[in-house]
mmCIF file of C-alpha atoms in Angstrom:
data_model
loop_
_atom_site.group_PDB
_atom_site.id
_atom_site.type_symbol
_atom_site.label_atom_id
_atom_site.label_comp_id
_atom_site.label_asym_id
_atom_site.label_seq_id
_atom_site.Cartn_x
_atom_site.Cartn_y
_atom_site.Cartn_z
ATOM 1 C CA UNK J 1 34.052 10.772 -2.234
ATOM 2 C CA UNK J 2 33.571 8.887 1.027
ATOM 3 C CA UNK J 3 30.530 6.626 1.221
ATOM 4 C CA UNK J 4 27.911 7.561 3.821
ATOM 5 C CA UNK J 5 24.775 5.891 5.137
ATOM 6 C CA UNK J 6 22.629 8.136 2.932
ATOM 7 C CA UNK J 7 24.398 6.715 -0.137
ATOM 8 C CA UNK J 8 23.666 3.158 0.983
ATOM 9 C CA UNK J 9 20.058 4.137 1.664
ATOM 10 C CA UNK J 10 19.774 5.454 -1.897
ATOM 11 C CA UNK J 11 21.111 2.184 -3.334
ATOM 12 C CA UNK J 12 18.583 0.181 -1.323
ATOM 13 C CA UNK J 13 15.749 2.421 -2.511
ATOM 14 C CA UNK J 14 16.738 1.969 -6.161
ATOM 15 C CA UNK J 15 16.897 -1.803 -5.741
ATOM 16 C CA UNK J 16 13.591 -1.996 -3.861
ATOM 17 C CA UNK J 17 11.608 0.149 -6.299
ATOM 18 C CA UNK J 18 13.370 -0.977 -9.472
ATOM 19 C CA UNK J 19 13.325 2.573 -10.799
ATOM 20 C CA UNK J 20 15.297 5.781 -10.339
ATOM 21 C CA UNK J 21 12.056 7.754 -10.634
ATOM 22 C CA UNK J 22 10.245 5.786 -7.907
ATOM 23 C CA UNK J 23 13.341 5.709 -5.697
ATOM 24 C CA UNK J 24 13.705 9.476 -5.958
ATOM 25 C CA UNK J 25 10.060 9.912 -4.994
ATOM 26 C CA UNK J 26 10.500 7.593 -2.005
ATOM 27 C CA UNK J 27 13.623 9.432 -0.865
ATOM 28 C CA UNK J 28 12.106 12.863 -1.432
ATOM 29 C CA UNK J 29 14.777 14.042 -3.889
ATOM 30 C CA UNK J 30 14.795 15.041 -7.555
ATOM 31 C CA UNK J 31 15.538 12.257 -10.036
ATOM 32 C CA UNK J 32 18.479 14.080 -11.688
ATOM 33 C CA UNK J 33 20.053 14.518 -8.253
ATOM 34 C CA UNK J 34 19.673 10.805 -7.503
ATOM 35 C CA UNK J 35 21.127 9.877 -10.918
ATOM 36 C CA UNK J 36 24.168 12.065 -10.252
ATOM 37 C CA UNK J 37 24.580 10.546 -6.797
ATOM 38 C CA UNK J 38 24.439 7.020 -8.244
ATOM 39 C CA UNK J 39 27.133 7.843 -10.830
ATOM 40 C CA UNK J 40 29.421 9.170 -8.080
ATOM 41 C CA UNK J 41 28.854 6.075 -5.945
ATOM 42 C CA UNK J 42 29.670 3.846 -8.921
ATOM 43 C CA UNK J 43 32.831 5.850 -9.613
ATOM 44 C CA UNK J 44 33.872 5.463 -5.978
ATOM 45 C CA UNK J 45 33.270 1.693 -6.011
ATOM 46 C CA UNK J 46 34.776 1.182 -9.441
ATOM 47 C CA UNK J 47 31.917 -0.454 -11.317
ATOM 48 C CA UNK J 48 28.301 -0.358 -12.453
ATOM 49 C CA UNK J 49 25.824 -1.210 -9.702
ATOM 50 C CA UNK J 50 22.608 -1.183 -11.724
ATOM 51 C CA UNK J 51 21.791 -2.156 -15.297
ATOM 52 C CA UNK J 52 19.509 0.549 -16.717
ATOM 53 C CA UNK J 53 16.781 -0.359 -19.191
ATOM 54 C CA UNK J 54 13.434 1.019 -20.293
ATOM 55 C CA UNK J 55 11.761 -1.391 -17.876
ATOM 56 C CA UNK J 56 13.752 -0.106 -14.883
ATOM 57 C CA UNK J 57 16.952 -0.732 -12.935
ATOM 58 C CA UNK J 58 18.270 -4.147 -11.916
ATOM 59 C CA UNK J 59 21.335 -4.785 -9.718
ATOM 60 C CA UNK J 60 24.445 -6.078 -11.456
ATOM 61 C CA UNK J 61 26.535 -8.794 -9.742
ATOM 62 C CA UNK J 62 28.587 -6.002 -8.164
ATOM 63 C CA UNK J 63 25.375 -4.256 -7.156
ATOM 64 C CA UNK J 64 24.053 -7.378 -5.455
ATOM 65 C CA UNK J 65 27.302 -7.718 -3.519
ATOM 66 C CA UNK J 66 27.181 -4.105 -2.353
ATOM 67 C CA UNK J 67 23.475 -4.366 -1.447
ATOM 68 C CA UNK J 68 24.073 -7.520 0.616
ATOM 69 C CA UNK J 69 26.430 -5.499 2.839
ATOM 70 C CA UNK J 70 24.530 -2.212 2.658
ATOM 71 C CA UNK J 71 21.122 -3.445 3.821
ATOM 72 C CA UNK J 72 22.220 -4.624 7.308
ATOM 73 C CA UNK J 73 24.135 -1.382 7.844
ATOM 74 C CA UNK J 74 21.145 0.771 6.863
ATOM 75 C CA UNK J 75 18.820 -1.307 9.039
ATOM 76 C CA UNK J 76 21.136 -1.070 12.045
ATOM 77 C CA UNK J 77 21.484 2.681 11.676
ATOM 78 C CA UNK J 78 17.720 3.182 11.476
ATOM 79 C CA UNK J 79 17.192 0.923 14.494
ATOM 80 C CA UNK J 80 19.820 2.878 16.441
ATOM 81 C CA UNK J 81 18.125 6.205 15.675
ATOM 82 C CA UNK J 82 14.658 4.863 16.479
ATOM 83 C CA UNK J 83 15.702 3.333 19.790
ATOM 84 C CA UNK J 84 17.654 6.440 20.779
ATOM 85 C CA UNK J 85 14.666 8.691 20.070
ATOM 86 C CA UNK J 86 12.335 6.429 22.015
ATOM 87 C CA UNK J 87 14.723 6.386 24.954
ATOM 88 C CA UNK J 88 15.170 10.165 24.843
ATOM 89 C CA UNK J 89 11.427 10.853 24.824
ATOM 90 C CA UNK J 90 10.518 8.106 27.277
ATOM 91 C CA UNK J 91 7.919 6.777 24.836
ATOM 92 C CA UNK J 92 7.373 3.648 22.795
ATOM 93 C CA UNK J 93 7.576 4.535 19.118
ATOM 94 C CA UNK J 94 6.013 2.166 16.596
ATOM 95 C CA UNK J 95 7.055 2.768 13.000
ATOM 96 C CA UNK J 96 3.941 1.973 10.989
ATOM 97 C CA UNK J 97 3.704 1.582 7.221
ATOM 98 C CA UNK J 98 0.447 1.390 5.316
ATOM 99 C CA UNK J 99 -1.180 1.565 1.949
ATOM 100 C CA UNK J 100 -4.379 3.638 1.808
ATOM 101 C CA UNK J 101 -7.180 2.395 4.086
ATOM 102 C CA UNK J 102 -10.274 3.783 5.778
ATOM 103 C CA UNK J 103 -9.146 1.870 8.874
ATOM 104 C CA UNK J 104 -5.946 3.844 9.237
ATOM 105 C CA UNK J 105 -7.227 6.701 11.429
ATOM 106 C CA UNK J 106 -8.913 4.318 13.854
ATOM 107 C CA UNK J 107 -5.819 2.117 14.002
ATOM 108 C CA UNK J 108 -3.523 5.008 14.890
ATOM 109 C CA UNK J 109 -5.982 6.260 17.496
ATOM 110 C CA UNK J 110 -6.158 2.849 19.158
ATOM 111 C CA UNK J 111 -2.393 2.387 19.136
ATOM 112 C CA UNK J 112 -1.988 5.688 20.987
ATOM 113 C CA UNK J 113 -4.657 4.654 23.463
ATOM 114 C CA UNK J 114 -2.585 1.525 24.151
ATOM 115 C CA UNK J 115 0.499 3.577 24.984
ATOM 116 C CA UNK J 116 2.268 3.363 21.616
ATOM 117 C CA UNK J 117 3.249 6.376 19.535
ATOM 118 C CA UNK J 118 2.864 5.483 15.850
ATOM 119 C CA UNK J 119 5.166 7.115 13.315
ATOM 120 C CA UNK J 120 3.339 6.720 9.998
ATOM 121 C CA UNK J 121 4.837 6.119 6.556
ATOM 122 C CA UNK J 122 2.414 5.867 3.608
ATOM 123 C CA UNK J 123 3.219 4.265 0.251
ATOM 124 C CA UNK J 124 1.042 3.039 -2.617
ATOM 125 C CA UNK J 125 3.361 0.045 -3.101
ATOM 126 C CA UNK J 126 2.892 -2.891 -0.699
ATOM 127 C CA UNK J 127 6.155 -4.408 -1.939
ATOM 128 C CA UNK J 128 8.098 -1.287 -0.981
ATOM 129 C CA UNK J 129 6.563 -1.334 2.500
ATOM 130 C CA UNK J 130 7.405 -5.013 2.995
ATOM 131 C CA UNK J 131 11.032 -4.338 2.086
ATOM 132 C CA UNK J 132 11.087 -1.413 4.509
ATOM 133 C CA UNK J 133 9.963 -3.751 7.300
ATOM 134 C CA UNK J 134 12.578 -6.333 6.326
ATOM 135 C CA UNK J 135 15.283 -3.651 6.273
ATOM 136 C CA UNK J 136 14.357 -2.357 9.723
ATOM 137 C CA UNK J 137 12.935 0.946 8.480
ATOM 138 C CA UNK J 138 9.444 0.012 9.741
ATOM 139 C CA UNK J 139 8.213 -2.148 12.606
ATOM 140 C CA UNK J 140 4.900 -3.182 11.011
ATOM 141 C CA UNK J 141 3.163 -2.644 7.676
ATOM 142 C CA UNK J 142 -0.513 -2.964 6.756
ATOM 143 C CA UNK J 143 -0.655 -3.916 3.083
ATOM 144 C CA UNK J 144 -2.979 -5.380 0.479
ATOM 145 C CA UNK J 145 -2.225 -8.135 -2.018
ATOM 146 C CA UNK J 146 -4.164 -7.865 -5.265
ATOM 147 C CA UNK J 147 -5.695 -11.162 -6.324
ATOM 148 C CA UNK J 148 -3.635 -12.745 -9.075
ATOM 149 C CA UNK J 149 -0.487 -10.730 -8.293
ATOM 150 C CA UNK J 150 1.352 -12.239 -5.289
ATOM 151 C CA UNK J 151 3.486 -9.891 -3.229
ATOM 152 C CA UNK J 152 7.252 -10.360 -3.088
ATOM 153 C CA UNK J 153 7.578 -11.121 0.621
ATOM 154 C CA UNK J 154 11.176 -10.832 1.864
ATOM 155 C CA UNK J 155 12.584 -13.807 3.695
ATOM 156 C CA UNK J 156 12.130 -13.711 7.450
ATOM 157 C CA UNK J 157 8.990 -11.563 7.566
ATOM 158 C CA UNK J 158 6.033 -12.739 9.620
ATOM 159 C CA UNK J 159 2.508 -12.203 8.289
ATOM 160 C CA UNK J 160 -1.007 -12.171 9.699
ATOM 161 C CA UNK J 161 -4.056 -12.240 7.453
ATOM 162 C CA UNK J 162 -6.593 -9.613 8.465
ATOM 163 C CA UNK J 163 -9.073 -10.393 5.665
ATOM 164 C CA UNK J 164 -8.645 -13.352 3.321
ATOM 165 C CA UNK J 165 -10.553 -11.711 0.480
ATOM 166 C CA UNK J 166 -11.909 -8.191 0.502
ATOM 167 C CA UNK J 167 -14.068 -7.461 -2.559
ATOM 168 C CA UNK J 168 -13.329 -4.259 -4.409
ATOM 169 C CA UNK J 169 -16.262 -1.994 -5.262
ATOM 170 C CA UNK J 170 -16.700 0.824 -7.755
ATOM 171 C CA UNK J 171 -17.249 4.524 -7.115
ATOM 172 C CA UNK J 172 -19.473 6.382 -9.583
ATOM 173 C CA UNK J 173 -20.933 9.825 -10.050
ATOM 174 C CA UNK J 174 -24.070 10.061 -7.902
ATOM 175 C CA UNK J 175 -26.258 10.616 -10.972
ATOM 176 C CA UNK J 176 -24.839 7.675 -12.962
ATOM 177 C CA UNK J 177 -27.694 5.550 -14.409
ATOM 178 C CA UNK J 178 -26.426 2.332 -12.808
ATOM 179 C CA UNK J 179 -26.678 3.701 -9.262
ATOM 180 C CA UNK J 180 -30.417 2.935 -9.262
ATOM 181 C CA UNK J 181 -29.480 -0.638 -8.263
ATOM 182 C CA UNK J 182 -27.248 -1.787 -5.371
ATOM 183 C CA UNK J 183 -25.132 -3.966 -7.675
ATOM 184 C CA UNK J 184 -23.442 -2.851 -10.907
ATOM 185 C CA UNK J 185 -22.424 -5.124 -13.786
ATOM 186 C CA UNK J 186 -19.018 -4.074 -15.099
ATOM 187 C CA UNK J 187 -20.343 -4.500 -18.647
ATOM 188 C CA UNK J 188 -22.737 -1.623 -17.996
ATOM 189 C CA UNK J 189 -19.669 0.586 -17.468
ATOM 190 C CA UNK J 190 -18.064 -0.237 -20.820
ATOM 191 C CA UNK J 191 -18.811 3.232 -22.149
ATOM 192 C CA UNK J 192 -17.371 5.060 -19.147
ATOM 193 C CA UNK J 193 -13.843 6.358 -18.697
ATOM 194 C CA UNK J 194 -12.041 4.547 -15.891
ATOM 195 C CA UNK J 195 -9.198 5.925 -13.797
ATOM 196 C CA UNK J 196 -6.585 3.528 -12.424
ATOM 197 C CA UNK J 197 -3.391 4.178 -10.460
ATOM 198 C CA UNK J 198 -0.710 2.155 -12.314
ATOM 199 C CA UNK J 199 1.787 2.591 -9.465
ATOM 200 C CA UNK J 200 -0.298 0.379 -7.133
ATOM 201 C CA UNK J 201 1.229 -3.112 -7.269
ATOM 202 C CA UNK J 202 -1.025 -5.433 -9.274
ATOM 203 C CA UNK J 203 -4.017 -3.114 -9.674
ATOM 204 C CA UNK J 204 -3.590 -2.339 -13.375
ATOM 205 C CA UNK J 205 -3.216 -6.030 -14.277
ATOM 206 C CA UNK J 206 -6.229 -7.027 -12.164
ATOM 207 C CA UNK J 207 -8.494 -4.421 -13.738
ATOM 208 C CA UNK J 208 -7.359 -5.423 -17.225
ATOM 209 C CA UNK J 209 -8.171 -9.063 -16.431
ATOM 210 C CA UNK J 210 -11.624 -7.979 -15.267
ATOM 211 C CA UNK J 211 -12.191 -6.078 -18.512
ATOM 212 C CA UNK J 212 -11.091 -9.036 -20.625
ATOM 213 C CA UNK J 213 -13.320 -11.452 -18.707
ATOM 214 C CA UNK J 214 -16.276 -9.117 -19.269
ATOM 215 C CA UNK J 215 -15.421 -8.643 -22.954
ATOM 216 C CA UNK J 216 -15.075 -4.864 -22.725
ATOM 217 C CA UNK J 217 -12.316 -2.385 -23.499
ATOM 218 C CA UNK J 218 -13.216 0.962 -21.927
ATOM 219 C CA UNK J 219 -10.918 4.009 -22.093
ATOM 220 C CA UNK J 220 -8.570 4.187 -19.095
ATOM 221 C CA UNK J 221 -6.903 7.241 -17.572
ATOM 222 C CA UNK J 222 -3.993 7.079 -15.124
ATOM 223 C CA UNK J 223 -4.154 8.951 -11.839
ATOM 224 C CA UNK J 224 -3.882 8.597 -8.076
ATOM 225 C CA UNK J 225 -6.720 7.998 -5.596
ATOM 226 C CA UNK J 226 -7.275 11.671 -4.816
ATOM 227 C CA UNK J 227 -7.460 12.673 -8.475
ATOM 228 C CA UNK J 228 -9.804 9.789 -9.220
ATOM 229 C CA UNK J 229 -12.176 10.786 -6.399
ATOM 230 C CA UNK J 230 -12.278 14.379 -7.631
ATOM 231 C CA UNK J 231 -13.027 13.306 -11.210
ATOM 232 C CA UNK J 232 -15.691 10.814 -10.120
ATOM 233 C CA UNK J 233 -17.452 13.628 -8.277
ATOM 234 C CA UNK J 234 -17.537 15.741 -11.446
ATOM 235 C CA UNK J 235 -18.789 12.895 -13.633
ATOM 236 C CA UNK J 236 -15.558 12.432 -15.588
ATOM 237 C CA UNK J 237 -14.616 8.882 -14.573
ATOM 238 C CA UNK J 238 -15.516 5.793 -12.601
ATOM 239 C CA UNK J 239 -12.923 3.965 -10.519
ATOM 240 C CA UNK J 240 -12.263 0.931 -8.365
ATOM 241 C CA UNK J 241 -12.538 1.648 -4.648
ATOM 242 C CA UNK J 242 -12.282 -0.116 -1.317
ATOM 243 C CA UNK J 243 -15.608 -1.411 0.014
ATOM 244 C CA UNK J 244 -15.224 0.749 3.124
ATOM 245 C CA UNK J 245 -15.272 3.878 0.959
ATOM 246 C CA UNK J 246 -18.089 6.173 2.086
ATOM 247 C CA UNK J 247 -20.665 7.555 -0.353
ATOM 248 C CA UNK J 248 -21.085 11.312 -0.706
ATOM 249 C CA UNK J 249 -23.678 13.637 -2.139
ATOM 250 C CA UNK J 250 -21.768 13.672 -5.439
ATOM 251 C CA UNK J 251 -20.408 10.100 -5.413
ATOM 252 C CA UNK J 252 -22.007 6.656 -5.045
ATOM 253 C CA UNK J 253 -20.347 3.382 -4.017
ATOM 254 C CA UNK J 254 -21.667 0.130 -5.478
ATOM 255 C CA UNK J 255 -20.809 -3.564 -5.447
ATOM 256 C CA UNK J 256 -19.640 -5.174 -8.675
ATOM 257 C CA UNK J 257 -21.703 -8.124 -9.875
ATOM 258 C CA UNK J 258 -19.857 -11.374 -9.165
ATOM 259 C CA UNK J 259 -17.152 -9.633 -7.107
ATOM 260 C CA UNK J 260 -14.568 -9.855 -9.920
ATOM 261 C CA UNK J 261 -11.869 -7.965 -8.018
ATOM 262 C CA UNK J 262 -10.470 -8.894 -4.626
ATOM 263 C CA UNK J 263 -7.505 -8.230 -2.348
ATOM 264 C CA UNK J 264 -6.020 -9.944 0.693
ATOM 265 C CA UNK J 265 -5.243 -7.698 3.662
ATOM 266 C CA UNK J 266 -2.069 -8.469 5.600
ATOM 267 C CA UNK J 267 -0.083 -7.166 8.543
ATOM 268 C CA UNK J 268 3.667 -7.761 8.301
ATOM 269 C CA UNK J 269 6.444 -7.513 10.884
ATOM 270 C CA UNK J 270 9.817 -9.032 11.681
ATOM 271 C CA UNK J 271 8.772 -10.395 15.079
ATOM 272 C CA UNK J 272 5.714 -12.027 16.610
ATOM 273 C CA UNK J 273 5.841 -9.416 19.370
ATOM 274 C CA UNK J 274 5.392 -6.558 16.920
ATOM 275 C CA UNK J 275 2.574 -8.417 15.139
ATOM 276 C CA UNK J 276 0.651 -9.236 18.295
ATOM 277 C CA UNK J 277 1.130 -5.711 19.616
ATOM 278 C CA UNK J 278 -0.388 -4.040 16.536
ATOM 279 C CA UNK J 279 -2.946 -6.540 15.218
ATOM 280 C CA UNK J 280 -5.798 -6.180 17.777
ATOM 281 C CA UNK J 281 -6.004 -2.420 17.266
ATOM 282 C CA UNK J 282 -5.979 -2.889 13.488
ATOM 283 C CA UNK J 283 -8.747 -5.499 13.594
ATOM 284 C CA UNK J 284 -10.968 -3.237 15.695
ATOM 285 C CA UNK J 285 -10.344 -0.259 13.420
ATOM 286 C CA UNK J 286 -10.989 -2.219 10.237
ATOM 287 C CA UNK J 287 -14.331 -3.614 11.341
ATOM 288 C CA UNK J 288 -15.350 -0.225 12.677
ATOM 289 C CA UNK J 289 -14.741 1.224 9.202
ATOM 290 C CA UNK J 290 -16.675 -1.679 7.651
ATOM 291 C CA UNK J 291 -19.698 -1.056 9.873
ATOM 292 C CA UNK J 292 -19.770 2.621 8.867
ATOM 293 C CA UNK J 293 -19.812 1.857 5.110
ATOM 294 C CA UNK J 294 -23.416 1.026 4.011
ATOM 295 C CA UNK J 295 -22.536 -0.915 0.840
ATOM 296 C CA UNK J 296 -19.849 -2.988 2.556
ATOM 297 C CA UNK J 297 -21.997 -3.665 5.615
ATOM 298 C CA UNK J 298 -24.791 -4.909 3.353
ATOM 299 C CA UNK J 299 -22.355 -7.138 1.442
ATOM 300 C CA UNK J 300 -21.010 -8.645 4.675
ATOM 301 C CA UNK J 301 -24.519 -9.348 5.958
ATOM 302 C CA UNK J 302 -25.497 -10.940 2.654
ATOM 303 C CA UNK J 303 -22.408 -13.167 2.829
ATOM 304 C CA UNK J 304 -23.222 -14.144 6.416
ATOM 305 C CA UNK J 305 -20.142 -12.397 7.780
ATOM 306 C CA UNK J 306 -21.319 -10.013 10.497
ATOM 307 C CA UNK J 307 -18.696 -7.557 11.711
ATOM 308 C CA UNK J 308 -17.261 -8.237 15.177
ATOM 309 C CA UNK J 309 -18.699 -6.175 18.002
ATOM 310 C CA UNK J 310 -16.578 -3.132 18.852
ATOM 311 C CA UNK J 311 -14.273 -3.466 21.838
ATOM 312 C CA UNK J 312 -13.956 -0.677 24.376
ATOM 313 C CA UNK J 313 -10.990 1.587 23.741
ATOM 314 C CA UNK J 314 -8.570 1.540 26.681
ATOM 315 C CA UNK J 315 -7.978 4.836 28.413
ATOM 316 C CA UNK J 316 -4.529 5.703 29.702
ATOM 317 C CA UNK J 317 -4.404 6.863 33.298
#
């Protein structure tokens, strides 16, 4: 078997995610197929590249050697393809990565209005997105860092802090007894089922710390954001949510007493040029989303942090 760029890309994905399952999901292939591909690569190179354990996959010394040569090759190939496409279309493509955010739609709209064509890649893992920027797969990434769980920032990345600490709120069924007040004490939710996405870097640990500090041990279900929202609406669970989350007829959004959960919002890139080109549009979009969310707007006003006035969106001639 002759090694190809796709094989090197697979090795990088396994190393970045630490798991064959997560790497397969990132690459859009079945896990058995990726496992077979890894065995063939190891046979071709003559040794084991990853040590497999119940906790995940870690590169062996041989694996680290191969990865040190593979990453620059993968990055160069992606850069070549991106630049060639941009040249062929006459446009300016911006490869954007992001975790979930209410600001995302406004950010993309503003980037287009500024003459950039964003190519979006979503991932629940900020660490994966940061590695994709470092490897040249993305130009910029908008990520969150859960308080108490620092991100693993690759060497050479440049960061800008959008929000130093964004409090996390809770979404509840609209008829939940605690929604009568604008602030909810987490201890009043001890009897509720919670839903948490364990694949989001740091979120599970942060919520568990909050429970321990409050002296409660509620039942916890695992699920993604979309599943959690659907189950909140039907009264099955409560869940942590971003403060910019909008209430609905069947779902309420409330602040948590004492703001026990927080995240830091960051924009990452390899160059100052990429940062400065994307940050203004992101700032405008974020504060627009904050103004539209009643609970978050009230929290910001109470904290003496009024949202910046909206800037006019440029119009291309």
